[in-house]
Amino acid sequence: MMTAIFLKPAAIMLATPVDRPLDWKSPPRLVLALCSLLGIVFIFWHGADRKREAEMDALYGQHLMALEWSVYETHAGRTGQIAAMRQLQEAHRMGDVSMLRRYIGEDDGFVAEMQENGGSYVEPVTFKQWQLKRAAFDEARSKLSAKALGVDPEEFRPITFLTHTVVTQDALQLLAILLLLLSAGFALEMALGSGALLAGWIGGGII
């Protein structure tokens, strides 16, 4: 994601005719629109994500963690996650539900294995309850910005080509992109026009 921060302005600057004068009569509307869009997406999705993740922590801690923790060590050993398991054991000892939820609860390989073989690990009634609670957890997870906007690193979708250019992961990254847009993008749109800036922005994001 950080690479894209520099690729987008760079893709535009490579196409900039340095000898073309800036047209100060046409304000850089696209730059301002992109800045507004980035800010709105960040505030709307990331602000809501905090509440969603708190709800997921509560759901995971109450209904999933005890069962999944009891079988995850076997899965971790089978998949070569011994080093990570030591950190998870410390998190479990400290009661760090959030870390366990992010690592175990969102381990798609582990979930797939549980769905396929969980009936042989636990009692049928317990397994059925796990399936119901896991379905609720996965539904909540699907609403997180990374999932809903198609930028989950574990799941590529065509929409990623579009949403990747407007989704930022934290406030520092958002600030860096806004500064680049308001500096390089401001002058480039005035020199080349909105079409060239948009093509460079999307093209750089795809690259």
PDB file of C-alpha atoms in Angstrom:
ATOM      1  CA  MET A   1       0.000   0.000   0.000  1.00  0.00           C
ATOM      2  CA  MET A   2       2.809   2.425   0.814  1.00  0.00           C
ATOM      3  CA  THR A   3       4.353   1.735  -2.600  1.00  0.00           C
ATOM      4  CA  ALA A   4       1.136   2.911  -4.223  1.00  0.00           C
ATOM      5  CA  ILE A   5       1.436   6.252  -2.406  1.00  0.00           C
ATOM      6  CA  PHE A   6       4.495   7.043  -4.479  1.00  0.00           C
ATOM      7  CA  LEU A   7       3.511   5.217  -7.673  1.00  0.00           C
ATOM      8  CA  LYS A   8       0.395   7.301  -8.219  1.00  0.00           C
ATOM      9  CA  PRO A   9       2.075  10.739  -8.240  1.00  0.00           C
ATOM     10  CA  ALA A  10       5.095   9.263 -10.037  1.00  0.00           C
ATOM     11  CA  ALA A  11       2.912   7.882 -12.822  1.00  0.00           C
ATOM     12  CA  ILE A  12       1.442  11.346 -13.298  1.00  0.00           C
ATOM     13  CA  MET A  13       4.757  13.193 -13.153  1.00  0.00           C
ATOM     14  CA  LEU A  14       6.292  10.980 -15.828  1.00  0.00           C
ATOM     15  CA  ALA A  15       3.641  12.237 -18.242  1.00  0.00           C
ATOM     16  CA  THR A  16       3.907  15.903 -17.311  1.00  0.00           C
ATOM     17  CA  PRO A  17       5.171  18.251 -20.073  1.00  0.00           C
ATOM     18  CA  VAL A  18       7.549  20.430 -18.117  1.00  0.00           C
ATOM     19  CA  ASP A  19       7.420  23.192 -20.714  1.00  0.00           C
ATOM     20  CA  ARG A  20       3.640  23.568 -20.623  1.00  0.00           C
ATOM     21  CA  PRO A  21       2.465  26.597 -18.597  1.00  0.00           C
ATOM     22  CA  LEU A  22      -0.015  26.134 -15.792  1.00  0.00           C
ATOM     23  CA  ASP A  23      -3.576  27.291 -16.396  1.00  0.00           C
ATOM     24  CA  TRP A  24      -4.400  29.163 -13.224  1.00  0.00           C
ATOM     25  CA  LYS A  25      -7.953  29.913 -14.473  1.00  0.00           C
ATOM     26  CA  SER A  26      -9.067  26.290 -14.036  1.00  0.00           C
ATOM     27  CA  PRO A  27      -9.112  25.227 -10.381  1.00  0.00           C
ATOM     28  CA  PRO A  28      -7.944  21.662  -9.597  1.00  0.00           C
ATOM     29  CA  ARG A  29     -11.399  20.250  -8.884  1.00  0.00           C
ATOM     30  CA  LEU A  30     -10.332  16.621  -9.218  1.00  0.00           C
ATOM     31  CA  VAL A  31      -7.571  16.973  -6.627  1.00  0.00           C
ATOM     32  CA  LEU A  32     -10.036  18.472  -4.162  1.00  0.00           C
ATOM     33  CA  ALA A  33     -12.601  15.775  -4.994  1.00  0.00           C
ATOM     34  CA  LEU A  34     -10.042  12.998  -4.466  1.00  0.00           C
ATOM     35  CA  CYS A  35      -8.953  14.499  -1.149  1.00  0.00           C
ATOM     36  CA  SER A  36     -12.583  14.697  -0.025  1.00  0.00           C
ATOM     37  CA  LEU A  37     -13.264  11.113  -1.151  1.00  0.00           C
ATOM     38  CA  LEU A  38     -10.215   9.777   0.675  1.00  0.00           C
ATOM     39  CA  GLY A  39     -11.226  11.606   3.828  1.00  0.00           C
ATOM     40  CA  ILE A  40     -14.861  10.473   3.672  1.00  0.00           C
ATOM     41  CA  VAL A  41     -13.944   6.811   3.074  1.00  0.00           C
ATOM     42  CA  PHE A  42     -11.405   6.902   5.901  1.00  0.00           C
ATOM     43  CA  ILE A  43     -13.761   8.537   8.391  1.00  0.00           C
ATOM     44  CA  PHE A  44     -16.797   6.447   7.459  1.00  0.00           C
ATOM     45  CA  TRP A  45     -15.174   3.019   7.260  1.00  0.00           C
ATOM     46  CA  HIS A  46     -12.362   3.283   9.807  1.00  0.00           C
ATOM     47  CA  GLY A  47     -14.541   5.052  12.340  1.00  0.00           C
ATOM     48  CA  ALA A  48     -17.136   2.304  12.055  1.00  0.00           C
ATOM     49  CA  ASP A  49     -14.424  -0.381  12.060  1.00  0.00           C
ATOM     50  CA  ARG A  50     -13.533   0.368  15.669  1.00  0.00           C
ATOM     51  CA  LYS A  51     -17.067  -0.387  16.791  1.00  0.00           C
ATOM     52  CA  ARG A  52     -17.253  -3.471  14.576  1.00  0.00           C
ATOM     53  CA  GLU A  53     -13.967  -4.837  15.913  1.00  0.00           C
ATOM     54  CA  ALA A  54     -15.067  -4.268  19.515  1.00  0.00           C
ATOM     55  CA  GLU A  55     -18.230  -6.252  18.774  1.00  0.00           C
ATOM     56  CA  MET A  56     -16.156  -8.982  17.116  1.00  0.00           C
ATOM     57  CA  ASP A  57     -13.842  -9.170  20.145  1.00  0.00           C
ATOM     58  CA  ALA A  58     -16.851  -9.639  22.422  1.00  0.00           C
ATOM     59  CA  LEU A  59     -18.394 -12.271  20.152  1.00  0.00           C
ATOM     60  CA  TYR A  60     -15.125 -14.137  19.768  1.00  0.00           C
ATOM     61  CA  GLY A  61     -14.249 -14.053  23.444  1.00  0.00           C
ATOM     62  CA  GLN A  62     -17.678 -15.267  24.554  1.00  0.00           C
ATOM     63  CA  HIS A  63     -18.477 -17.909  21.968  1.00  0.00           C
ATOM     64  CA  LEU A  64     -15.471 -18.988  19.911  1.00  0.00           C
ATOM     65  CA  MET A  65     -12.159 -18.499  21.656  1.00  0.00           C
ATOM     66  CA  ALA A  66     -12.348 -21.379  24.150  1.00  0.00           C
ATOM     67  CA  LEU A  67     -13.148 -23.995  21.531  1.00  0.00           C
ATOM     68  CA  GLU A  68     -10.837 -22.704  18.806  1.00  0.00           C
ATOM     69  CA  TRP A  69      -7.955 -22.256  21.212  1.00  0.00           C
ATOM     70  CA  SER A  70      -8.246 -25.882  22.310  1.00  0.00           C
ATOM     71  CA  VAL A  71      -7.588 -27.157  18.765  1.00  0.00           C
ATOM     72  CA  TYR A  72      -5.505 -24.385  17.242  1.00  0.00           C
ATOM     73  CA  GLU A  73      -2.173 -25.571  18.650  1.00  0.00           C
ATOM     74  CA  THR A  74      -2.458 -28.784  16.615  1.00  0.00           C
ATOM     75  CA  HIS A  75      -3.262 -26.767  13.495  1.00  0.00           C
ATOM     76  CA  ALA A  76      -0.353 -24.384  14.168  1.00  0.00           C
ATOM     77  CA  GLY A  77       2.091 -27.266  14.526  1.00  0.00           C
ATOM     78  CA  ARG A  78       0.847 -28.868  11.333  1.00  0.00           C
ATOM     79  CA  THR A  79       1.185 -25.607   9.376  1.00  0.00           C
ATOM     80  CA  GLY A  80       4.569 -24.551  10.789  1.00  0.00           C
ATOM     81  CA  GLN A  81       3.391 -21.694  12.992  1.00  0.00           C
ATOM     82  CA  ILE A  82       5.404 -22.669  16.063  1.00  0.00           C
ATOM     83  CA  ALA A  83       6.959 -19.220  16.573  1.00  0.00           C
ATOM     84  CA  ALA A  84       3.593 -17.514  16.269  1.00  0.00           C
ATOM     85  CA  MET A  85       2.105 -20.000  18.696  1.00  0.00           C
ATOM     86  CA  ARG A  86       4.451 -18.842  21.430  1.00  0.00           C
ATOM     87  CA  GLN A  87       3.152 -15.307  21.038  1.00  0.00           C
ATOM     88  CA  LEU A  88      -0.421 -16.545  21.015  1.00  0.00           C
ATOM     89  CA  GLN A  89       0.159 -18.523  24.205  1.00  0.00           C
ATOM     90  CA  GLU A  90       1.373 -15.339  25.892  1.00  0.00           C
ATOM     91  CA  ALA A  91      -1.656 -13.433  24.555  1.00  0.00           C
ATOM     92  CA  HIS A  92      -3.929 -16.171  25.889  1.00  0.00           C
ATOM     93  CA  ARG A  93      -2.237 -16.054  29.280  1.00  0.00           C
ATOM     94  CA  MET A  94      -2.706 -12.261  29.367  1.00  0.00           C
ATOM     95  CA  GLY A  95      -6.316 -12.498  28.207  1.00  0.00           C
ATOM     96  CA  ASP A  96      -5.651 -10.542  25.021  1.00  0.00           C
ATOM     97  CA  VAL A  97      -8.850 -11.453  23.167  1.00  0.00           C
ATOM     98  CA  SER A  98      -8.242  -8.886  20.436  1.00  0.00           C
ATOM     99  CA  MET A  99      -4.951 -10.441  19.323  1.00  0.00           C
ATOM    100  CA  LEU A 100      -6.361 -13.964  19.438  1.00  0.00           C
ATOM    101  CA  ARG A 101      -9.371 -12.836  17.424  1.00  0.00           C
ATOM    102  CA  ARG A 102      -7.221 -11.187  14.769  1.00  0.00           C
ATOM    103  CA  TYR A 103      -4.878 -14.178  14.438  1.00  0.00           C
ATOM    104  CA  ILE A 104      -6.932 -17.284  15.121  1.00  0.00           C
ATOM    105  CA  GLY A 105     -10.408 -15.944  14.436  1.00  0.00           C
ATOM    106  CA  GLU A 106      -9.359 -14.611  11.029  1.00  0.00           C
ATOM    107  CA  ASP A 107      -7.172 -17.551   9.990  1.00  0.00           C
ATOM    108  CA  ASP A 108      -9.150 -18.698   6.943  1.00  0.00           C
ATOM    109  CA  GLY A 109      -7.108 -21.895   6.608  1.00  0.00           C
ATOM    110  CA  PHE A 110      -7.916 -22.879  10.166  1.00  0.00           C
ATOM    111  CA  VAL A 111     -11.600 -22.085   9.728  1.00  0.00           C
ATOM    112  CA  ALA A 112     -11.756 -24.169   6.539  1.00  0.00           C
ATOM    113  CA  GLU A 113     -10.127 -27.089   8.368  1.00  0.00           C
ATOM    114  CA  MET A 114     -12.586 -26.758  11.225  1.00  0.00           C
ATOM    115  CA  GLN A 115     -15.537 -26.690   8.847  1.00  0.00           C
ATOM    116  CA  GLU A 116     -14.301 -29.866   7.208  1.00  0.00           C
ATOM    117  CA  ASN A 117     -12.991 -31.856  10.158  1.00  0.00           C
ATOM    118  CA  GLY A 118     -14.346 -30.115  13.253  1.00  0.00           C
ATOM    119  CA  GLY A 119     -16.928 -32.813  13.784  1.00  0.00           C
ATOM    120  CA  SER A 120     -14.133 -35.249  14.616  1.00  0.00           C
ATOM    121  CA  TYR A 121     -12.513 -32.837  17.106  1.00  0.00           C
ATOM    122  CA  VAL A 122     -15.520 -32.020  19.288  1.00  0.00           C
ATOM    123  CA  GLU A 123     -18.974 -33.331  20.154  1.00  0.00           C
ATOM    124  CA  PRO A 124     -21.621 -32.915  17.412  1.00  0.00           C
ATOM    125  CA  VAL A 125     -23.713 -30.520  19.508  1.00  0.00           C
ATOM    126  CA  THR A 126     -20.676 -28.387  20.298  1.00  0.00           C
ATOM    127  CA  PHE A 127     -19.633 -28.395  16.646  1.00  0.00           C
ATOM    128  CA  LYS A 128     -23.106 -27.250  15.563  1.00  0.00           C
ATOM    129  CA  GLN A 129     -22.992 -24.400  18.062  1.00  0.00           C
ATOM    130  CA  TRP A 130     -19.543 -23.456  16.783  1.00  0.00           C
ATOM    131  CA  GLN A 131     -20.822 -23.342  13.193  1.00  0.00           C
ATOM    132  CA  LEU A 132     -23.647 -20.982  14.164  1.00  0.00           C
ATOM    133  CA  LYS A 133     -21.370 -18.653  16.144  1.00  0.00           C
ATOM    134  CA  ARG A 134     -18.694 -18.788  13.434  1.00  0.00           C
ATOM    135  CA  ALA A 135     -21.304 -17.786  10.821  1.00  0.00           C
ATOM    136  CA  ALA A 136     -22.261 -14.768  12.954  1.00  0.00           C
ATOM    137  CA  PHE A 137     -18.602 -13.862  13.443  1.00  0.00           C
ATOM    138  CA  ASP A 138     -17.839 -14.138   9.725  1.00  0.00           C
ATOM    139  CA  GLU A 139     -20.859 -11.974   8.921  1.00  0.00           C
ATOM    140  CA  ALA A 140     -19.522  -9.269  11.239  1.00  0.00           C
ATOM    141  CA  ARG A 141     -16.061  -9.641   9.724  1.00  0.00           C
ATOM    142  CA  SER A 142     -17.439  -9.177   6.199  1.00  0.00           C
ATOM    143  CA  LYS A 143     -18.478  -5.638   7.180  1.00  0.00           C
ATOM    144  CA  LEU A 144     -14.933  -4.516   8.037  1.00  0.00           C
ATOM    145  CA  SER A 145     -13.527  -2.037   5.525  1.00  0.00           C
ATOM    146  CA  ALA A 146     -10.823  -4.429   4.273  1.00  0.00           C
ATOM    147  CA  LYS A 147     -13.465  -7.014   3.388  1.00  0.00           C
ATOM    148  CA  ALA A 148     -16.275  -4.768   2.225  1.00  0.00           C
ATOM    149  CA  LEU A 149     -14.006  -2.644   0.030  1.00  0.00           C
ATOM    150  CA  GLY A 150     -12.042  -5.546  -1.416  1.00  0.00           C
ATOM    151  CA  VAL A 151      -8.595  -4.778  -0.002  1.00  0.00           C
ATOM    152  CA  ASP A 152      -8.155  -7.830   2.208  1.00  0.00           C
ATOM    153  CA  PRO A 153      -4.617  -9.116   1.407  1.00  0.00           C
ATOM    154  CA  GLU A 154      -5.842 -12.722   1.744  1.00  0.00           C
ATOM    155  CA  GLU A 155      -8.716 -12.323  -0.713  1.00  0.00           C
ATOM    156  CA  PHE A 156      -8.244 -10.665  -4.119  1.00  0.00           C
ATOM    157  CA  ARG A 157     -11.316  -9.423  -5.975  1.00  0.00           C
ATOM    158  CA  PRO A 158     -11.627  -7.324  -9.184  1.00  0.00           C
ATOM    159  CA  ILE A 159     -13.053  -4.446  -7.156  1.00  0.00           C
ATOM    160  CA  THR A 160      -9.613  -4.154  -5.557  1.00  0.00           C
ATOM    161  CA  PHE A 161      -8.334  -2.340  -8.651  1.00  0.00           C
ATOM    162  CA  LEU A 162     -10.789   0.483  -7.948  1.00  0.00           C
ATOM    163  CA  THR A 163     -11.065   0.584  -4.175  1.00  0.00           C
ATOM    164  CA  HIS A 164      -7.320   0.190  -3.570  1.00  0.00           C
ATOM    165  CA  THR A 165      -6.828   3.764  -4.819  1.00  0.00           C
ATOM    166  CA  VAL A 166      -9.191   5.321  -2.271  1.00  0.00           C
ATOM    167  CA  VAL A 167      -8.685   3.159   0.838  1.00  0.00           C
ATOM    168  CA  THR A 168      -6.000   4.053   3.372  1.00  0.00           C
ATOM    169  CA  GLN A 169      -4.996   1.924   6.348  1.00  0.00           C
ATOM    170  CA  ASP A 170      -4.239   4.584   8.948  1.00  0.00           C
ATOM    171  CA  ALA A 171      -4.216   8.336   9.551  1.00  0.00           C
ATOM    172  CA  LEU A 172      -0.498   8.716   8.759  1.00  0.00           C
ATOM    173  CA  GLN A 173      -0.924   7.086   5.361  1.00  0.00           C
ATOM    174  CA  LEU A 174      -3.960   9.265   4.638  1.00  0.00           C
ATOM    175  CA  LEU A 175      -1.974  12.382   5.528  1.00  0.00           C
ATOM    176  CA  ALA A 176       0.899  11.362   3.237  1.00  0.00           C
ATOM    177  CA  ILE A 177      -1.437  10.849   0.274  1.00  0.00           C
ATOM    178  CA  LEU A 178      -3.264  14.118   0.905  1.00  0.00           C
ATOM    179  CA  LEU A 179       0.033  16.033   1.023  1.00  0.00           C
ATOM    180  CA  LEU A 180       1.132  14.470  -2.268  1.00  0.00           C
ATOM    181  CA  LEU A 181      -2.184  15.291  -3.900  1.00  0.00           C
ATOM    182  CA  LEU A 182      -2.200  18.858  -2.665  1.00  0.00           C
ATOM    183  CA  SER A 183       1.372  19.432  -3.817  1.00  0.00           C
ATOM    184  CA  ALA A 184       2.201  17.383  -6.921  1.00  0.00           C
ATOM    185  CA  GLY A 185      -1.387  16.616  -7.892  1.00  0.00           C
ATOM    186  CA  PHE A 186      -2.445  20.261  -7.597  1.00  0.00           C
ATOM    187  CA  ALA A 187       0.117  21.473 -10.120  1.00  0.00           C
ATOM    188  CA  LEU A 188      -0.242  18.452 -12.397  1.00  0.00           C
ATOM    189  CA  GLU A 189      -3.982  18.806 -12.793  1.00  0.00           C
ATOM    190  CA  MET A 190      -3.596  22.461 -13.631  1.00  0.00           C
ATOM    191  CA  ALA A 191      -0.942  21.613 -16.230  1.00  0.00           C
ATOM    192  CA  LEU A 192      -2.527  18.521 -17.795  1.00  0.00           C
ATOM    193  CA  GLY A 193      -6.176  18.609 -16.891  1.00  0.00           C
ATOM    194  CA  SER A 194      -8.435  16.331 -14.855  1.00  0.00           C
ATOM    195  CA  GLY A 195      -8.439  13.474 -17.376  1.00  0.00           C
ATOM    196  CA  ALA A 196      -4.684  13.015 -17.295  1.00  0.00           C
ATOM    197  CA  LEU A 197      -4.586  13.235 -13.512  1.00  0.00           C
ATOM    198  CA  LEU A 198      -7.353  10.640 -13.130  1.00  0.00           C
ATOM    199  CA  ALA A 199      -5.651   8.291 -15.604  1.00  0.00           C
ATOM    200  CA  GLY A 200      -2.354   8.632 -13.724  1.00  0.00           C
ATOM    201  CA  TRP A 201      -4.030   8.147 -10.357  1.00  0.00           C
ATOM    202  CA  ILE A 202      -5.897   4.988 -11.346  1.00  0.00           C
ATOM    203  CA  GLY A 203      -3.010   3.659 -13.457  1.00  0.00           C
ATOM    204  CA  GLY A 204      -0.524   4.181 -10.634  1.00  0.00           C
ATOM    205  CA  GLY A 205      -2.859   2.463  -8.181  1.00  0.00           C
ATOM    206  CA  ILE A 206      -3.230  -0.572 -10.451  1.00  0.00           C
ATOM    207  CA  ILE A 207       0.538  -0.799 -10.982  1.00  0.00           C
TER     208      ILE A 207
END
